[in-house]
Amino acid sequence: HNPHIEAVEAVAYYQPRLALDFAARLIEQGHGEVPGVCGMVRNAAFNLEYLEDACVLLWRAGRSDARAVHQQPSHGFRILKELAEFAPQKPVECVERVVAFALDLLQRPATLQGAYTPFSILEGALRTDMEEVSSSGHTITFTRYRLDLDLAKTVRERVIDAIVCSLRDGPPRKSFLAAQLLSEALRSPMHDGENVEPWNAAHAQLLDRVRDVLDHPAVHPAVLLKVAQSVSWHALYNAGSVCQPRAKSILALLDRDLPTRVVRLVVDAWGSDTWQDDESFDRKAHQADLAKTADDLSREFFDAERLYGFMKHWLNEIDSVGGRGWGTPQIFVETLMQKRPDLAKVVMARQDDVQSPLSRFAGAALAMLMTDPNRHVLVAEILDTDSPRAWELVSEAYARQAGEFFTKTD
């Protein structure tokens, strides 16, 4: 603990200008993660005339802070998000100014890179519940209140307009982030009351606007899939509401073309987000689409090299637009290689292509090719290189086989 920082944090509300100047120097020197630095900025921000300056400093500190927001109460982005939330006794003007700050940042492409973006701040303004924390002695009390839709209407409309405009006009990455935020814009309050009809009506209007945007064929498949995930609760579970048919019409767009169907099977690999399930949990619709898409790809790309190029392109697109780790391609790629052993041969032949996301499936490809009676010749050729990569591939290929597969030669 730094006693100087703690002292300034304690008096920042009363001396906001001096506190912000001190924090600016610390952040510039790379100390934005130190406990108390962003706290003094937050305390100074309670004076509305210094709010914009505080937002700038919190943005700078948060951009260089790689820690998880939910684990760090003093993270710059967490404080920015909290400043954008509605709360009891909190002036609406405060929320409006923070939202205006985030919307201005959206016009700068560089702000869309990294783990946290202006959309992360806008998420706070879309919360539908307010929280108040009080303490007495050893007791801490958390009280939640239902947000008045009329109170938040103007701010929500500005954020929703930004979402729709980003979906319509933004580059794929920006559109994807907007589609991600859409799920927050479609939430209803969970506390203090059961009357959600006004919220459902507002959500229905938003779904209509989004559906109009998605009619354009230029919408990237990854963006469409993220929108579908954001509306899936309304489509699958919000029975009897005005939102359900609108959300279902968006899910229906996922069958529009082959690239979109492939992206859907890669991202929603288990079929739990965008397919209607039944009580058996067999995922029959998902399994049927998985088999049909593999068949359609085989007919569309008779040449295995072209099929490899198609899959490489769209797996790279998923990583580029949605971020690495978004999606689980193993199920679909392995299903496709089982359907097309010639694709497995191409994957093995290009196993050293580090730019291809398919290189990680070389072990699975080898496992499928080992059904050949002459597999021992193939394995010997691979091991002749005596490289760590070769031993990894062969080890994975054998690990995938059942017990009765092995012979003495193996």
Tab-separated table of C-alpha atoms in Angstrom:
chain	number	residue	atom	x	y	z
A	1	HIS	CA	0.000	0.000	0.000
A	2	ASN	CA	1.198	3.489	-0.843
A	3	PRO	CA	0.129	5.939	1.890
A	4	HIS	CA	0.406	8.925	-0.486
A	5	ILE	CA	-1.973	7.340	-3.002
A	6	GLU	CA	-4.385	6.307	-0.249
A	7	ALA	CA	-4.385	9.830	1.154
A	8	VAL	CA	-5.116	11.418	-2.219
A	9	GLU	CA	-7.857	8.841	-2.902
A	10	ALA	CA	-9.514	9.812	0.395
A	11	VAL	CA	-9.608	13.534	-0.401
A	12	ALA	CA	-10.119	13.315	-4.192
A	13	TYR	CA	-13.784	14.269	-3.947
A	14	TYR	CA	-12.865	17.531	-2.210
A	15	GLN	CA	-9.768	18.308	-4.327
A	16	PRO	CA	-10.680	16.815	-7.719
A	17	ARG	CA	-8.315	18.857	-9.852
A	18	LEU	CA	-5.250	18.102	-7.766
A	19	ALA	CA	-6.234	14.428	-7.527
A	20	LEU	CA	-6.672	14.119	-11.303
A	21	ASP	CA	-3.315	15.774	-11.979
A	22	PHE	CA	-1.611	13.392	-9.557
A	23	ALA	CA	-3.380	10.385	-11.113
A	24	ALA	CA	-2.449	11.536	-14.628
A	25	ARG	CA	1.243	11.495	-13.722
A	26	LEU	CA	0.985	8.049	-12.160
A	27	ILE	CA	-0.898	6.616	-15.155
A	28	GLU	CA	1.580	8.165	-17.592
A	29	GLN	CA	4.399	6.471	-15.657
A	30	GLY	CA	2.636	3.092	-15.967
A	31	HIS	CA	1.198	2.888	-12.450
A	32	GLY	CA	-2.485	2.801	-13.415
A	33	GLU	CA	-2.871	-0.717	-11.967
A	34	VAL	CA	-1.682	0.321	-8.503
A	35	PRO	CA	-4.603	0.115	-6.016
A	36	GLY	CA	-6.011	3.536	-5.323
A	37	VAL	CA	-4.955	5.263	-8.560
A	38	CYS	CA	-8.185	4.650	-10.453
A	39	GLY	CA	-10.031	4.975	-7.151
A	40	MET	CA	-8.931	8.585	-6.774
A	41	VAL	CA	-10.055	9.240	-10.360
A	42	ARG	CA	-13.454	7.723	-9.574
A	43	ASN	CA	-13.859	9.862	-6.450
A	44	ALA	CA	-12.919	12.995	-8.378
A	45	ALA	CA	-15.455	12.042	-11.089
A	46	PHE	CA	-18.309	12.505	-8.601
A	47	ASN	CA	-17.839	16.198	-9.357
A	48	LEU	CA	-19.573	16.372	-12.738
A	49	GLU	CA	-17.428	19.231	-14.031
A	50	TYR	CA	-14.423	16.876	-13.894
A	51	LEU	CA	-16.216	13.797	-15.209
A	52	GLU	CA	-14.902	13.960	-18.789
A	53	ASP	CA	-11.296	14.363	-17.613
A	54	ALA	CA	-11.771	11.410	-15.277
A	55	CYS	CA	-13.153	9.255	-18.103
A	56	VAL	CA	-10.069	9.962	-20.220
A	57	LEU	CA	-7.735	8.901	-17.408
A	58	LEU	CA	-9.749	5.758	-16.624
A	59	TRP	CA	-9.683	4.850	-20.314
A	60	ARG	CA	-5.893	5.237	-20.469
A	61	ALA	CA	-5.372	3.211	-17.314
A	62	GLY	CA	-7.804	0.485	-18.368
A	63	ARG	CA	-6.370	0.047	-21.855
A	64	SER	CA	-2.998	-0.997	-20.447
A	65	ASP	CA	-4.473	-3.153	-17.666
A	66	ALA	CA	-4.699	-6.790	-18.801
A	67	ARG	CA	-6.289	-8.026	-15.558
A	68	ALA	CA	-9.800	-9.470	-15.555
A	69	VAL	CA	-12.320	-6.725	-14.842
A	70	HIS	CA	-14.613	-8.808	-12.636
A	71	GLN	CA	-11.725	-9.623	-10.276
A	72	GLN	CA	-10.417	-6.080	-9.887
A	73	PRO	CA	-12.700	-3.422	-8.333
A	74	SER	CA	-10.098	-0.757	-9.135
A	75	HIS	CA	-9.755	-1.645	-12.834
A	76	GLY	CA	-10.186	1.455	-15.010
A	77	PHE	CA	-12.745	-0.194	-17.289
A	78	ARG	CA	-14.757	-1.573	-14.391
A	79	ILE	CA	-15.049	1.922	-12.909
A	80	LEU	CA	-15.986	3.385	-16.309
A	81	LYS	CA	-18.703	0.767	-16.699
A	82	GLU	CA	-20.015	1.520	-13.191
A	83	LEU	CA	-20.081	5.241	-13.946
A	84	ALA	CA	-22.272	4.438	-16.969
A	85	GLU	CA	-24.789	2.516	-14.843
A	86	PHE	CA	-27.994	3.972	-13.453
A	87	ALA	CA	-28.160	4.002	-9.659
A	88	PRO	CA	-30.405	5.407	-6.928
A	89	GLN	CA	-29.651	9.074	-6.199
A	90	LYS	CA	-27.286	9.186	-9.177
A	91	PRO	CA	-27.841	12.073	-11.632
A	92	VAL	CA	-28.922	10.897	-15.080
A	93	GLU	CA	-26.570	13.541	-16.450
A	94	CYS	CA	-23.628	11.497	-15.173
A	95	VAL	CA	-24.731	8.462	-17.178
A	96	GLU	CA	-25.403	10.608	-20.240
A	97	ARG	CA	-21.904	12.091	-20.172
A	98	VAL	CA	-20.155	8.748	-19.787
A	99	VAL	CA	-22.229	7.297	-22.625
A	100	ALA	CA	-21.353	10.305	-24.801
A	101	PHE	CA	-17.674	9.707	-24.013
A	102	ALA	CA	-17.921	6.032	-25.057
A	103	LEU	CA	-19.865	6.845	-28.230
A	104	ASP	CA	-17.190	9.357	-29.228
A	105	LEU	CA	-14.511	6.677	-28.776
A	106	LEU	CA	-16.431	4.377	-31.126
A	107	GLN	CA	-15.559	6.686	-34.009
A	108	ARG	CA	-11.873	5.816	-33.591
A	109	PRO	CA	-10.981	2.407	-35.096
A	110	ALA	CA	-7.976	1.934	-32.795
A	111	THR	CA	-10.270	1.752	-29.751
A	112	LEU	CA	-11.814	-1.496	-31.038
A	113	GLN	CA	-8.602	-3.456	-30.499
A	114	GLY	CA	-7.827	-5.207	-27.242
A	115	ALA	CA	-9.828	-7.024	-24.597
A	116	TYR	CA	-11.850	-3.949	-23.587
A	117	THR	CA	-13.491	-1.486	-25.958
A	118	PRO	CA	-16.030	1.373	-25.757
A	119	PHE	CA	-18.744	-1.273	-26.051
A	120	SER	CA	-17.555	-2.585	-22.659
A	121	ILE	CA	-18.453	0.804	-21.151
A	122	LEU	CA	-21.831	1.000	-22.874
A	123	GLU	CA	-22.799	-2.326	-21.337
A	124	GLY	CA	-23.216	-0.511	-18.021
A	125	ALA	CA	-25.828	1.867	-19.437
A	126	LEU	CA	-27.966	-1.082	-20.578
A	127	ARG	CA	-28.327	-2.686	-17.173
A	128	THR	CA	-31.976	-3.018	-16.196
A	129	ASP	CA	-31.485	-3.174	-12.436
A	130	MET	CA	-29.992	-0.672	-10.023
A	131	GLU	CA	-27.941	-1.612	-6.990
A	132	GLU	CA	-27.386	0.176	-3.710
A	133	VAL	CA	-24.836	-0.893	-1.092
A	134	SER	CA	-25.061	0.194	2.553
A	135	SER	CA	-23.181	-0.861	5.674
A	136	SER	CA	-23.760	-0.749	9.401
A	137	GLY	CA	-21.249	-2.210	11.817
A	138	HIS	CA	-20.345	-5.656	10.550
A	139	THR	CA	-23.318	-5.792	8.157
A	140	ILE	CA	-23.223	-5.012	4.438
A	141	THR	CA	-26.576	-4.783	2.655
A	142	PHE	CA	-27.067	-5.023	-1.106
A	143	THR	CA	-30.411	-3.704	-2.330
A	144	ARG	CA	-31.540	-3.993	-5.930
A	145	TYR	CA	-34.206	-1.943	-7.646
A	146	ARG	CA	-36.007	-2.308	-10.928
A	147	LEU	CA	-34.912	0.340	-13.432
A	148	ASP	CA	-37.649	2.699	-14.628
A	149	LEU	CA	-37.730	2.361	-18.413
A	150	ASP	CA	-38.910	5.945	-18.858
A	151	LEU	CA	-35.943	7.191	-16.824
A	152	ALA	CA	-33.453	5.307	-18.969
A	153	LYS	CA	-35.230	5.651	-22.308
A	154	THR	CA	-33.182	8.503	-23.774
A	155	VAL	CA	-29.837	6.969	-22.847
A	156	ARG	CA	-30.850	3.504	-24.013
A	157	GLU	CA	-32.007	4.887	-27.343
A	158	ARG	CA	-28.594	6.461	-27.943
A	159	VAL	CA	-26.810	3.202	-27.166
A	160	ILE	CA	-29.246	1.145	-29.247
A	161	ASP	CA	-28.830	3.527	-32.192
A	162	ALA	CA	-25.068	2.967	-31.936
A	163	ILE	CA	-25.577	-0.811	-31.935
A	164	VAL	CA	-27.795	-0.765	-35.013
A	165	CYS	CA	-25.538	1.674	-36.895
A	166	SER	CA	-22.474	-0.441	-36.108
A	167	LEU	CA	-24.242	-3.570	-37.336
A	168	ARG	CA	-25.230	-1.821	-40.543
A	169	ASP	CA	-22.184	0.287	-41.387
A	170	GLY	CA	-19.262	-0.928	-39.300
A	171	PRO	CA	-16.370	-3.158	-40.367
A	172	PRO	CA	-16.862	-6.804	-39.318
A	173	ARG	CA	-15.025	-6.491	-35.993
A	174	LYS	CA	-17.035	-3.455	-34.930
A	175	SER	CA	-20.266	-5.093	-36.060
A	176	PHE	CA	-19.369	-8.203	-34.077
A	177	LEU	CA	-18.813	-6.199	-30.884
A	178	ALA	CA	-22.140	-4.450	-31.449
A	179	ALA	CA	-23.837	-7.830	-31.899
A	180	GLN	CA	-22.269	-8.944	-28.625
A	181	LEU	CA	-23.669	-5.896	-26.812
A	182	LEU	CA	-27.087	-6.561	-28.356
A	183	SER	CA	-27.708	-9.306	-25.795
A	184	GLU	CA	-27.541	-6.709	-23.008
A	185	ALA	CA	-29.946	-4.415	-24.857
A	186	LEU	CA	-32.470	-7.284	-25.011
A	187	ARG	CA	-32.520	-8.045	-21.283
A	188	SER	CA	-35.506	-7.271	-19.058
A	189	PRO	CA	-35.424	-6.485	-15.312
A	190	MET	CA	-35.129	-9.455	-12.989
A	191	HIS	CA	-36.181	-7.820	-9.718
A	192	ASP	CA	-39.165	-6.096	-8.117
A	193	GLY	CA	-42.129	-6.822	-10.331
A	194	GLU	CA	-43.394	-9.097	-13.072
A	195	ASN	CA	-44.742	-6.580	-15.577
A	196	VAL	CA	-42.294	-6.865	-18.456
A	197	GLU	CA	-44.688	-5.892	-21.246
A	198	PRO	CA	-43.187	-2.401	-21.752
A	199	TRP	CA	-39.751	-3.988	-21.979
A	200	ASN	CA	-40.958	-6.652	-24.398
A	201	ALA	CA	-42.455	-3.950	-26.600
A	202	ALA	CA	-39.138	-2.071	-26.626
A	203	HIS	CA	-37.244	-5.275	-27.371
A	204	ALA	CA	-39.615	-6.097	-30.223
A	205	GLN	CA	-38.902	-2.732	-31.845
A	206	LEU	CA	-35.172	-3.362	-31.541
A	207	LEU	CA	-35.500	-6.851	-33.036
A	208	ASP	CA	-37.369	-5.379	-36.013
A	209	ARG	CA	-34.560	-2.879	-36.603
A	210	VAL	CA	-31.912	-5.569	-36.345
A	211	ARG	CA	-33.841	-7.864	-38.693
A	212	ASP	CA	-33.944	-5.110	-41.312
A	213	VAL	CA	-30.162	-4.710	-41.106
A	214	LEU	CA	-29.553	-8.445	-41.395
A	215	ASP	CA	-31.523	-8.639	-44.637
A	216	HIS	CA	-28.456	-7.164	-46.346
A	217	PRO	CA	-26.358	-9.995	-47.834
A	218	ALA	CA	-23.102	-8.183	-46.985
A	219	VAL	CA	-23.498	-8.889	-43.247
A	220	HIS	CA	-20.546	-11.048	-42.246
A	221	PRO	CA	-21.490	-14.638	-41.254
A	222	ALA	CA	-19.688	-14.286	-37.914
A	223	VAL	CA	-21.673	-11.125	-37.163
A	224	LEU	CA	-24.939	-12.843	-38.076
A	225	LEU	CA	-24.088	-15.773	-35.823
A	226	LYS	CA	-23.289	-13.468	-32.898
A	227	VAL	CA	-26.595	-11.653	-33.390
A	228	ALA	CA	-28.346	-15.028	-33.382
A	229	GLN	CA	-26.683	-15.947	-30.090
A	230	SER	CA	-27.753	-12.608	-28.616
A	231	VAL	CA	-31.418	-13.109	-29.555
A	232	SER	CA	-31.585	-16.868	-28.978
A	233	TRP	CA	-33.184	-16.640	-25.518
A	234	HIS	CA	-36.127	-14.751	-26.978
A	235	ALA	CA	-36.373	-17.214	-29.875
A	236	LEU	CA	-36.159	-20.398	-27.832
A	237	TYR	CA	-37.583	-19.536	-24.402
A	238	ASN	CA	-39.606	-16.307	-24.416
A	239	ALA	CA	-42.792	-18.167	-25.319
A	240	GLY	CA	-45.937	-16.159	-25.975
A	241	SER	CA	-44.187	-12.792	-26.194
A	242	VAL	CA	-44.137	-10.423	-29.147
A	243	CYS	CA	-40.364	-10.938	-29.268
A	244	GLN	CA	-40.304	-14.667	-30.003
A	245	PRO	CA	-41.439	-14.665	-33.666
A	246	ARG	CA	-39.110	-11.766	-34.438
A	247	ALA	CA	-36.150	-13.524	-32.850
A	248	LYS	CA	-37.008	-16.770	-34.654
A	249	SER	CA	-36.963	-14.940	-37.984
A	250	ILE	CA	-33.363	-13.915	-37.213
A	251	LEU	CA	-32.344	-17.500	-36.409
A	252	ALA	CA	-33.869	-18.570	-39.722
A	253	LEU	CA	-31.263	-16.448	-41.532
A	254	LEU	CA	-28.543	-18.839	-40.386
A	255	ASP	CA	-29.453	-21.116	-43.302
A	256	ARG	CA	-28.910	-18.378	-45.872
A	257	ASP	CA	-25.677	-19.770	-47.416
A	258	LEU	CA	-22.937	-22.341	-46.975
A	259	PRO	CA	-20.348	-20.081	-45.251
A	260	THR	CA	-22.920	-19.014	-42.633
A	261	ARG	CA	-23.891	-22.638	-41.977
A	262	VAL	CA	-20.226	-23.562	-41.496
A	263	VAL	CA	-19.617	-20.645	-39.118
A	264	ARG	CA	-22.691	-21.673	-37.140
A	265	LEU	CA	-21.466	-25.264	-36.759
A	266	VAL	CA	-17.999	-24.103	-35.706
A	267	VAL	CA	-19.154	-21.509	-33.179
A	268	ASP	CA	-22.246	-23.272	-31.826
A	269	ALA	CA	-20.455	-26.602	-31.964
A	270	TRP	CA	-22.697	-28.365	-29.432
A	271	GLY	CA	-25.945	-26.982	-30.825
A	272	SER	CA	-26.998	-25.454	-27.513
A	273	ASP	CA	-27.334	-21.783	-28.554
A	274	THR	CA	-29.121	-21.560	-31.884
A	275	TRP	CA	-30.930	-24.878	-32.333
A	276	GLN	CA	-34.245	-25.775	-30.740
A	277	ASP	CA	-33.700	-28.692	-28.384
A	278	ASP	CA	-36.185	-31.305	-27.217
A	279	GLU	CA	-36.501	-33.052	-23.891
A	280	SER	CA	-34.299	-35.943	-25.027
A	281	PHE	CA	-31.249	-33.669	-25.381
A	282	ASP	CA	-30.228	-35.649	-28.452
A	283	ARG	CA	-29.711	-32.432	-30.448
A	284	LYS	CA	-31.322	-34.101	-33.448
A	285	ALA	CA	-31.711	-30.886	-35.451
A	286	HIS	CA	-28.087	-29.962	-34.807
A	287	GLN	CA	-26.847	-33.413	-35.788
A	288	ALA	CA	-28.935	-33.335	-38.963
A	289	ASP	CA	-27.501	-29.948	-39.968
A	290	LEU	CA	-23.990	-31.164	-39.173
A	291	ALA	CA	-24.344	-34.132	-41.531
A	292	LYS	CA	-26.109	-32.115	-44.240
A	293	THR	CA	-23.515	-29.342	-44.258
A	294	ALA	CA	-20.682	-31.866	-44.543
A	295	ASP	CA	-22.497	-33.472	-47.482
A	296	ASP	CA	-23.135	-30.121	-49.162
A	297	LEU	CA	-19.492	-29.080	-48.773
A	298	SER	CA	-18.365	-32.359	-50.308
A	299	ARG	CA	-20.566	-31.759	-53.343
A	300	GLU	CA	-19.567	-28.101	-53.649
A	301	PHE	CA	-15.821	-28.769	-53.385
A	302	PHE	CA	-14.965	-31.971	-55.223
A	303	ASP	CA	-11.280	-31.018	-55.112
A	304	ALA	CA	-9.799	-31.478	-51.620
A	305	GLU	CA	-7.361	-28.588	-52.082
A	306	ARG	CA	-10.228	-26.164	-52.700
A	307	LEU	CA	-12.131	-27.563	-49.723
A	308	TYR	CA	-9.032	-27.047	-47.564
A	309	GLY	CA	-8.750	-23.456	-48.797
A	310	PHE	CA	-12.425	-22.797	-48.030
A	311	MET	CA	-12.162	-24.115	-44.470
A	312	LYS	CA	-8.870	-22.315	-43.841
A	313	HIS	CA	-10.397	-19.025	-44.982
A	314	TRP	CA	-13.485	-19.226	-42.792
A	315	LEU	CA	-11.674	-20.468	-39.701
A	316	ASN	CA	-9.317	-17.500	-40.066
A	317	GLU	CA	-12.317	-15.201	-40.504
A	318	ILE	CA	-13.866	-16.509	-37.290
A	319	ASP	CA	-10.629	-15.786	-35.426
A	320	SER	CA	-10.262	-12.353	-37.035
A	321	VAL	CA	-13.815	-11.146	-36.422
A	322	GLY	CA	-14.757	-12.950	-33.218
A	323	GLY	CA	-11.335	-13.231	-31.625
A	324	ARG	CA	-9.195	-16.292	-31.056
A	325	GLY	CA	-10.967	-18.894	-28.980
A	326	TRP	CA	-14.439	-18.005	-30.233
A	327	GLY	CA	-15.763	-21.274	-31.539
A	328	THR	CA	-14.930	-24.964	-31.327
A	329	PRO	CA	-14.010	-26.242	-34.797
A	330	GLN	CA	-12.954	-29.753	-33.724
A	331	ILE	CA	-16.366	-31.394	-34.107
A	332	PHE	CA	-17.121	-30.053	-37.571
A	333	VAL	CA	-13.593	-30.389	-38.992
A	334	GLU	CA	-13.261	-33.990	-37.829
A	335	THR	CA	-16.717	-34.820	-39.178
A	336	LEU	CA	-15.680	-33.340	-42.514
A	337	MET	CA	-12.421	-35.287	-42.616
A	338	GLN	CA	-14.282	-38.510	-41.887
A	339	LYS	CA	-16.512	-37.696	-44.841
A	340	ARG	CA	-13.549	-36.703	-47.004
A	341	PRO	CA	-10.372	-38.717	-46.323
A	342	ASP	CA	-8.693	-36.788	-49.150
A	343	LEU	CA	-9.094	-33.636	-47.020
A	344	ALA	CA	-7.296	-35.437	-44.183
A	345	LYS	CA	-4.419	-36.123	-46.591
A	346	VAL	CA	-4.195	-32.427	-47.477
A	347	VAL	CA	-4.243	-31.467	-43.787
A	348	MET	CA	-1.344	-33.867	-43.184
A	349	ALA	CA	0.555	-32.584	-46.212
A	350	ARG	CA	0.235	-29.000	-44.937
A	351	GLN	CA	0.818	-29.696	-41.267
A	352	ASP	CA	3.718	-27.224	-41.177
A	353	ASP	CA	1.603	-24.282	-42.374
A	354	VAL	CA	1.585	-22.242	-39.160
A	355	GLN	CA	-0.778	-19.697	-40.756
A	356	SER	CA	-3.483	-22.316	-41.168
A	357	PRO	CA	-5.835	-23.092	-38.266
A	358	LEU	CA	-6.225	-26.553	-39.805
A	359	SER	CA	-2.659	-27.474	-38.874
A	360	ARG	CA	-3.843	-28.237	-35.331
A	361	PHE	CA	-5.940	-31.107	-36.754
A	362	ALA	CA	-2.989	-32.952	-38.274
A	363	GLY	CA	-3.033	-35.532	-35.473
A	364	ALA	CA	-6.737	-36.207	-36.021
A	365	ALA	CA	-6.120	-36.428	-39.779
A	366	LEU	CA	-3.355	-38.975	-39.263
A	367	ALA	CA	-5.620	-41.025	-36.980
A	368	MET	CA	-8.170	-41.279	-39.797
A	369	LEU	CA	-5.542	-42.164	-42.386
A	370	MET	CA	-4.241	-44.964	-40.172
A	371	THR	CA	-7.232	-47.085	-41.092
A	372	ASP	CA	-5.174	-47.948	-44.189
A	373	PRO	CA	-3.552	-51.419	-43.863
A	374	ASN	CA	-0.246	-49.854	-44.957
A	375	ARG	CA	-0.316	-47.316	-42.127
A	376	HIS	CA	2.982	-48.554	-40.727
A	377	VAL	CA	4.807	-47.276	-43.808
A	378	LEU	CA	3.164	-43.855	-43.332
A	379	VAL	CA	4.039	-43.768	-39.623
A	380	ALA	CA	7.626	-44.773	-40.332
A	381	GLU	CA	7.995	-42.009	-42.923
A	382	ILE	CA	6.745	-39.427	-40.407
A	383	LEU	CA	9.011	-40.665	-37.610
A	384	ASP	CA	12.036	-40.659	-39.900
A	385	THR	CA	12.158	-36.889	-39.435
A	386	ASP	CA	12.731	-37.531	-35.699
A	387	SER	CA	11.206	-34.171	-34.816
A	388	PRO	CA	9.120	-33.394	-31.712
A	389	ARG	CA	6.240	-32.507	-34.024
A	390	ALA	CA	6.379	-35.931	-35.669
A	391	TRP	CA	6.266	-37.746	-32.339
A	392	GLU	CA	3.352	-35.562	-31.207
A	393	LEU	CA	1.333	-36.389	-34.334
A	394	VAL	CA	1.925	-40.119	-34.114
A	395	SER	CA	1.200	-40.157	-30.375
A	396	GLU	CA	-2.098	-38.334	-30.882
A	397	ALA	CA	-3.071	-40.578	-33.785
A	398	TYR	CA	-2.519	-43.734	-31.737
A	399	ALA	CA	-4.243	-42.247	-28.681
A	400	ARG	CA	-7.384	-41.821	-30.758
A	401	GLN	CA	-7.604	-45.526	-31.634
A	402	ALA	CA	-9.645	-48.179	-29.850
A	403	GLY	CA	-7.923	-51.098	-28.121
A	404	GLU	CA	-8.725	-53.690	-30.791
A	405	PHE	CA	-7.075	-51.475	-33.418
A	406	PHE	CA	-3.507	-52.310	-32.424
A	407	THR	CA	-1.339	-55.082	-33.861
A	408	LYS	CA	2.103	-56.319	-32.912
A	409	THR	CA	3.610	-54.085	-35.590
A	410	ASP	CA	2.003	-51.047	-33.931
